Tab-separated table of C-alpha atoms and ligand atoms in Angstrom:
chain	number	residue	atom	x	y	z
A	1	MET	CA	-15.749	4.143	-60.351
A	2	SER	CA	-14.416	0.685	-61.141
A	3	ILE	CA	-11.093	0.979	-59.369
A	4	ARG	CA	-9.434	-2.167	-58.104
A	5	LEU	CA	-7.096	-1.769	-55.050
A	6	ASN	CA	-4.353	-4.364	-54.706
A	7	VAL	CA	-1.897	-4.699	-51.982
A	8	ILE	CA	1.524	-5.815	-52.830
A	9	VAL	CA	4.074	-6.558	-50.083
A	10	ALA	CA	7.038	-8.756	-49.305
A	11	CYS	CA	7.370	-9.893	-45.682
A	12	CYS	CA	9.541	-12.213	-43.670
A	13	GLU	CA	8.616	-14.556	-40.822
A	14	GLY	CA	7.039	-12.428	-38.128
A	15	GLY	CA	5.605	-10.005	-40.650
A	16	GLY	CA	8.669	-7.710	-41.065
A	17	ILE	CA	8.741	-5.510	-44.078
A	18	GLY	CA	11.406	-2.779	-43.402
A	19	ILE	CA	14.392	-1.792	-41.340
A	20	ASN	CA	15.876	1.615	-40.955
A	21	GLY	CA	13.792	3.013	-43.735
A	22	GLU	CA	14.975	0.395	-46.241
A	23	LEU	CA	14.023	-3.117	-47.295
A	24	PRO	CA	15.503	-5.767	-45.024
A	25	TRP	CA	16.798	-7.844	-48.022
A	26	ARG	CA	18.080	-7.568	-51.650
A	27	LEU	CA	15.915	-9.707	-53.950
A	28	ARG	CA	16.460	-8.595	-57.493
A	29	LYS	CA	13.993	-11.033	-58.986
A	30	GLU	CA	11.421	-10.281	-56.408
A	31	MET	CA	11.718	-6.627	-57.379
A	32	GLN	CA	11.196	-7.542	-60.976
A	33	HIS	CA	8.094	-9.401	-59.958
A	34	PHE	CA	6.878	-6.310	-58.208
A	35	SER	CA	7.589	-4.121	-61.123
A	36	ARG	CA	5.968	-6.417	-63.711
A	37	LEU	CA	2.766	-6.811	-61.668
A	38	THR	CA	2.441	-3.165	-60.804
A	39	ARG	CA	2.868	-2.101	-64.479
A	40	ARG	CA	0.414	-4.504	-65.649
A	41	VAL	CA	-2.317	-2.971	-67.823
A	42	GLY	CA	-5.894	-4.503	-67.320
A	43	THR	CA	-8.514	-5.134	-70.058
A	44	GLN	CA	-9.526	-1.441	-69.949
A	45	GLU	CA	-5.862	-0.514	-70.915
A	46	GLN	CA	-5.746	2.058	-68.198
A	47	GLN	CA	-2.338	2.885	-66.890
A	48	SER	CA	-2.056	1.448	-63.408
A	49	ALA	CA	-0.990	3.483	-60.342
A	50	VAL	CA	0.950	2.936	-57.032
A	51	VAL	CA	0.111	4.570	-53.754
A	52	MET	CA	2.787	4.924	-51.089
A	53	GLY	CA	3.678	6.578	-47.816
A	54	ARG	CA	6.150	9.358	-47.799
A	55	LYS	CA	8.853	7.255	-46.207
A	56	THR	CA	8.532	4.554	-48.812
A	57	TRP	CA	8.858	7.298	-51.495
A	58	VAL	CA	12.080	8.456	-49.816
A	59	SER	CA	13.327	4.866	-49.674
A	60	ILE	CA	13.317	4.599	-53.439
A	61	PRO	CA	16.561	5.796	-54.980
A	62	GLU	CA	16.014	9.135	-56.638
A	63	LYS	CA	16.917	7.775	-60.089
A	64	PHE	CA	14.150	5.249	-59.763
A	65	ARG	CA	11.328	7.490	-58.781
A	66	PRO	CA	8.602	8.188	-59.797
A	67	LEU	CA	8.130	4.474	-60.649
A	68	PRO	CA	7.965	4.571	-64.363
A	69	HIS	CA	4.830	3.533	-66.471
A	70	ARG	CA	2.638	3.991	-63.325
A	71	LEU	CA	0.962	7.013	-61.859
A	72	ASN	CA	2.479	7.655	-58.572
A	73	TYR	CA	0.612	8.918	-55.491
A	74	VAL	CA	2.355	9.710	-52.194
A	75	LEU	CA	0.614	10.081	-48.888
A	76	THR	CA	1.742	12.852	-46.612
A	77	THR	CA	0.023	15.002	-43.787
A	78	SER	CA	2.226	17.985	-44.719
A	79	LYS	CA	0.513	20.494	-46.856
A	80	GLY	CA	2.501	21.793	-49.760
A	81	SER	CA	4.889	18.780	-49.921
A	82	VAL	CA	6.160	18.203	-53.485
A	83	PHE	CA	7.147	14.833	-54.844
A	84	PRO	CA	8.603	15.350	-58.359
A	85	GLY	CA	6.719	13.157	-60.802
A	86	ALA	CA	4.174	12.016	-58.249
A	87	GLU	CA	1.020	13.641	-56.720
A	88	ALA	CA	0.851	14.243	-53.015
A	89	CYS	CA	-2.399	13.043	-51.302
A	90	ASN	CA	-3.723	13.454	-47.832
A	91	SER	CA	-5.268	10.028	-47.564
A	92	LEU	CA	-5.768	6.704	-49.327
A	93	GLU	CA	-9.301	7.807	-50.277
A	94	ASP	CA	-7.902	11.036	-51.744
A	95	ALA	CA	-5.518	8.855	-53.932
A	96	ILE	CA	-8.446	6.517	-54.923
A	97	GLU	CA	-10.504	9.458	-55.830
A	98	ARG	CA	-7.696	11.125	-57.946
A	99	TYR	CA	-6.964	7.893	-59.734
A	100	GLY	CA	-10.697	7.482	-60.297
A	101	HIS	CA	-10.838	10.781	-62.111
A	102	SER	CA	-7.841	9.985	-64.313
A	103	ALA	CA	-8.749	6.504	-65.247
A	104	ALA	CA	-12.164	5.108	-66.002
A	105	GLY	CA	-11.077	1.750	-64.544
A	106	GLY	CA	-7.773	0.465	-63.473
A	107	THR	CA	-5.717	-0.937	-60.745
A	108	LEU	CA	-4.164	1.068	-57.983
A	109	TRP	CA	-1.414	-0.836	-56.107
A	110	ALA	CA	-0.882	0.043	-52.348
A	111	ILE	CA	2.902	-0.488	-52.017
A	112	GLY	CA	3.470	0.424	-48.370
A	113	GLY	CA	4.461	1.135	-45.771
A	114	HIS	CA	2.640	0.020	-42.704
A	115	SER	CA	-0.242	2.469	-42.394
A	116	ILE	CA	-0.935	2.464	-46.193
A	117	TYR	CA	-1.326	-1.308	-45.922
A	118	GLU	CA	-3.486	-0.830	-42.978
A	119	ALA	CA	-5.813	1.504	-44.714
A	120	ALA	CA	-5.851	-0.443	-47.969
A	121	LEU	CA	-6.678	-3.771	-46.092
A	122	LYS	CA	-9.828	-2.152	-44.795
A	123	SER	CA	-10.840	-0.419	-47.871
A	124	PRO	CA	-14.062	-1.441	-49.692
A	125	PHE	CA	-11.959	-1.058	-53.010
A	126	LEU	CA	-9.561	-3.985	-51.813
A	127	TYR	CA	-9.506	-6.586	-54.555
A	128	ARG	CA	-6.368	-8.752	-54.134
A	129	VAL	CA	-3.326	-9.030	-51.893
A	130	TYR	CA	-0.098	-10.170	-53.481
A	131	VAL	CA	2.276	-11.372	-50.729
A	132	THR	CA	5.886	-12.611	-51.098
A	133	ARG	CA	6.623	-14.698	-48.079
A	134	VAL	CA	10.387	-14.666	-47.399
A	135	HIS	CA	11.387	-17.805	-45.505
A	136	ALA	CA	13.729	-16.158	-43.097
A	137	SER	CA	13.569	-14.468	-39.667
A	138	ILE	CA	15.116	-10.988	-40.232
A	139	THR	CA	15.310	-8.029	-37.771
A	140	CYS	CA	12.712	-5.435	-38.891
A	141	ASP	CA	11.284	-2.244	-37.353
A	142	THR	CA	8.347	-1.958	-39.675
A	143	PHE	CA	5.602	-4.674	-40.043
A	144	LEU	CA	2.723	-5.766	-42.158
A	145	PRO	CA	-0.619	-5.305	-40.304
A	146	PRO	CA	-2.629	-8.508	-39.826
A	147	LEU	CA	-4.482	-9.581	-42.944
A	148	PRO	CA	-8.297	-9.352	-42.621
A	149	PRO	CA	-10.368	-12.547	-42.523
A	150	GLY	CA	-12.156	-13.728	-45.569
A	151	LEU	CA	-9.212	-13.555	-48.008
A	152	THR	CA	-9.192	-16.606	-50.387
A	153	PRO	CA	-6.181	-17.985	-52.216
A	154	VAL	CA	-6.561	-17.582	-55.872
A	155	SER	CA	-4.127	-18.088	-58.869
A	156	ASP	CA	-2.797	-15.573	-61.148
A	157	SER	CA	-1.111	-16.624	-64.375
A	158	ASP	CA	1.579	-14.048	-63.884
A	159	VAL	CA	2.534	-15.329	-60.481
A	160	SER	CA	4.638	-18.460	-60.115
A	161	THR	CA	3.570	-21.067	-57.559
A	162	GLU	CA	7.064	-22.507	-57.331
A	163	GLN	CA	9.361	-21.835	-54.468
A	164	GLN	CA	11.930	-19.147	-55.405
A	165	LEU	CA	15.632	-19.027	-54.584
A	166	GLU	CA	17.905	-15.997	-54.591
A	167	GLY	CA	21.262	-16.188	-53.020
A	168	ASP	CA	20.572	-18.116	-49.779
A	169	ILE	CA	17.011	-16.837	-49.330
A	170	THR	CA	13.923	-18.842	-50.433
A	171	TYR	CA	10.523	-17.346	-50.790
A	172	HIS	CA	7.205	-18.003	-52.377
A	173	TYR	CA	4.282	-15.828	-53.664
A	174	GLU	CA	0.727	-15.942	-52.495
A	175	VAL	CA	-2.281	-14.244	-54.100
A	176	LEU	CA	-5.335	-13.640	-51.871
A	177	GLN	CA	-8.642	-12.282	-52.985
A	178	SER	CA	-11.123	-10.319	-50.991
A	179	SER	CA	-14.680	-11.415	-50.677
A	180	GLY	CA	-15.825	-7.845	-50.662
A	181	ASP	CA	-17.622	-5.620	-53.299
A	182	ALA	CA	-14.512	-5.005	-55.412
A	183	ALA	CA	-14.120	-8.781	-55.909
A	184	SER	CA	-17.880	-9.161	-56.650
A	185	ALA	CA	-17.803	-6.482	-59.209
A	186	ALA	CA	-14.774	-7.931	-60.872
A	187	ALA	CA	-16.516	-11.323	-61.097
A	188	ALA	CA	-19.565	-9.677	-62.700
A	189	GLU	CA	-17.517	-8.105	-65.422
B	201	NAP	N1	8.623	-5.167	-47.880
B	201	NAP	C1	7.830	-4.440	-48.456
B	201	NAP	O1	6.976	-4.882	-49.392
B	201	NAP	C2	7.913	-2.930	-48.353
B	201	NAP	C3	7.044	-2.045	-49.011
B	201	NAP	C4	6.993	-0.663	-48.775
B	201	NAP	C5	7.898	-0.178	-47.856
B	201	NAP	N2	8.734	-1.075	-47.101
B	201	NAP	C6	9.549	-0.536	-46.050
B	201	NAP	O2	8.746	0.017	-45.046
B	201	NAP	C7	9.412	1.235	-44.445
B	201	NAP	C8	8.594	2.419	-44.693
B	201	NAP	O3	7.241	2.279	-44.227
B	201	NAP	P1	6.643	3.139	-43.052
B	201	NAP	O4	5.478	2.379	-42.542
B	201	NAP	O5	7.749	3.350	-42.091
B	201	NAP	O6	6.351	4.488	-43.724
B	201	NAP	P2	5.336	4.784	-44.911
B	201	NAP	O7	4.019	4.260	-44.701
B	201	NAP	O8	6.141	4.610	-46.311
B	201	NAP	O9	5.351	6.391	-44.771
B	201	NAP	C9	4.825	6.942	-43.530
B	201	NAP	C10	4.457	8.361	-43.871
B	201	NAP	O10	3.339	8.397	-44.904
B	201	NAP	C11	2.523	9.448	-44.497
B	201	NAP	N3	1.160	8.874	-44.259
B	201	NAP	C12	0.933	7.576	-43.810
B	201	NAP	N4	-0.412	7.375	-43.754
B	201	NAP	C13	-1.021	8.560	-44.060
B	201	NAP	C14	-2.354	8.961	-44.179
B	201	NAP	N5	-3.345	8.014	-43.828
B	201	NAP	N6	-2.635	10.165	-44.530
B	201	NAP	C15	-1.622	11.055	-44.943
B	201	NAP	N7	-0.366	10.717	-44.931
B	201	NAP	C16	-0.013	9.454	-44.461
B	201	NAP	C17	3.031	10.289	-43.317
B	201	NAP	O11	3.935	11.172	-44.017
B	201	NAP	P3	4.253	12.624	-43.320
B	201	NAP	O12	5.083	12.363	-42.177
B	201	NAP	O13	4.868	13.369	-44.366
B	201	NAP	O14	2.877	13.203	-42.866
B	201	NAP	C18	3.874	9.069	-42.693
B	201	NAP	O15	4.941	9.655	-41.809
B	201	NAP	C19	10.788	1.169	-45.136
B	201	NAP	O16	11.712	0.514	-44.337
B	201	NAP	C20	10.524	0.522	-46.481
B	201	NAP	O17	11.724	-0.006	-47.161
B	201	NAP	C21	8.573	-2.341	-47.348
């Protein structure tokens, strides 16, 4: 199963990612960056997929979910939960397995929140981490777990290396690659 698991996250100084069940900022272009990357189809032309926690699903306005042009997986511990247009899963491994059955190869994006990032960052399928670093200290109640050691900065032609400005907020993008098995398999392709 040649699934690549990528993490994509925007965090502010101190690692904050959310407040009161919502994003702590409104960054329209940053959202477009998220949308463009997570829709991207790889060489095997498989539809990509996103996996998120139930609270992140709820945080997406109903009219925007499921996220279009991507398979959507939602993690929950409640049996029988229904997420219209998405598949309910009971673990990240469950989502990886389901995506593996539906796509011979492809990219599964872990899009939050905290515990989904935590599981993805430990996964042997982890390939890359796409981080938007927001240059501001903003009050948050949800945080990105520490990134594991051994991630190396890499370039991605779809990701700008320039500092970004929206309103009065500046931010920049980082792309980090795992040194684990998923990255070795990708390099061998
Ligand atoms: N800045 C960013 O890039 C970013 C990205 C995503 C989200 N966010 C923000 O983060 C916040 C939401 O994140 P969160 O950490 O509070 O919640 P979350 O991870 O989105 O959802 C938590 C829920 O997911 C389910 N879950 C989590 N891990 C699971 C597992 N291993 N197995 C089965 N189910 C599991 C559980 O649902 P049940 O309770 O149903 O069992 C749990 O209560 C919001 O503020 C959102 O706006 C920010």
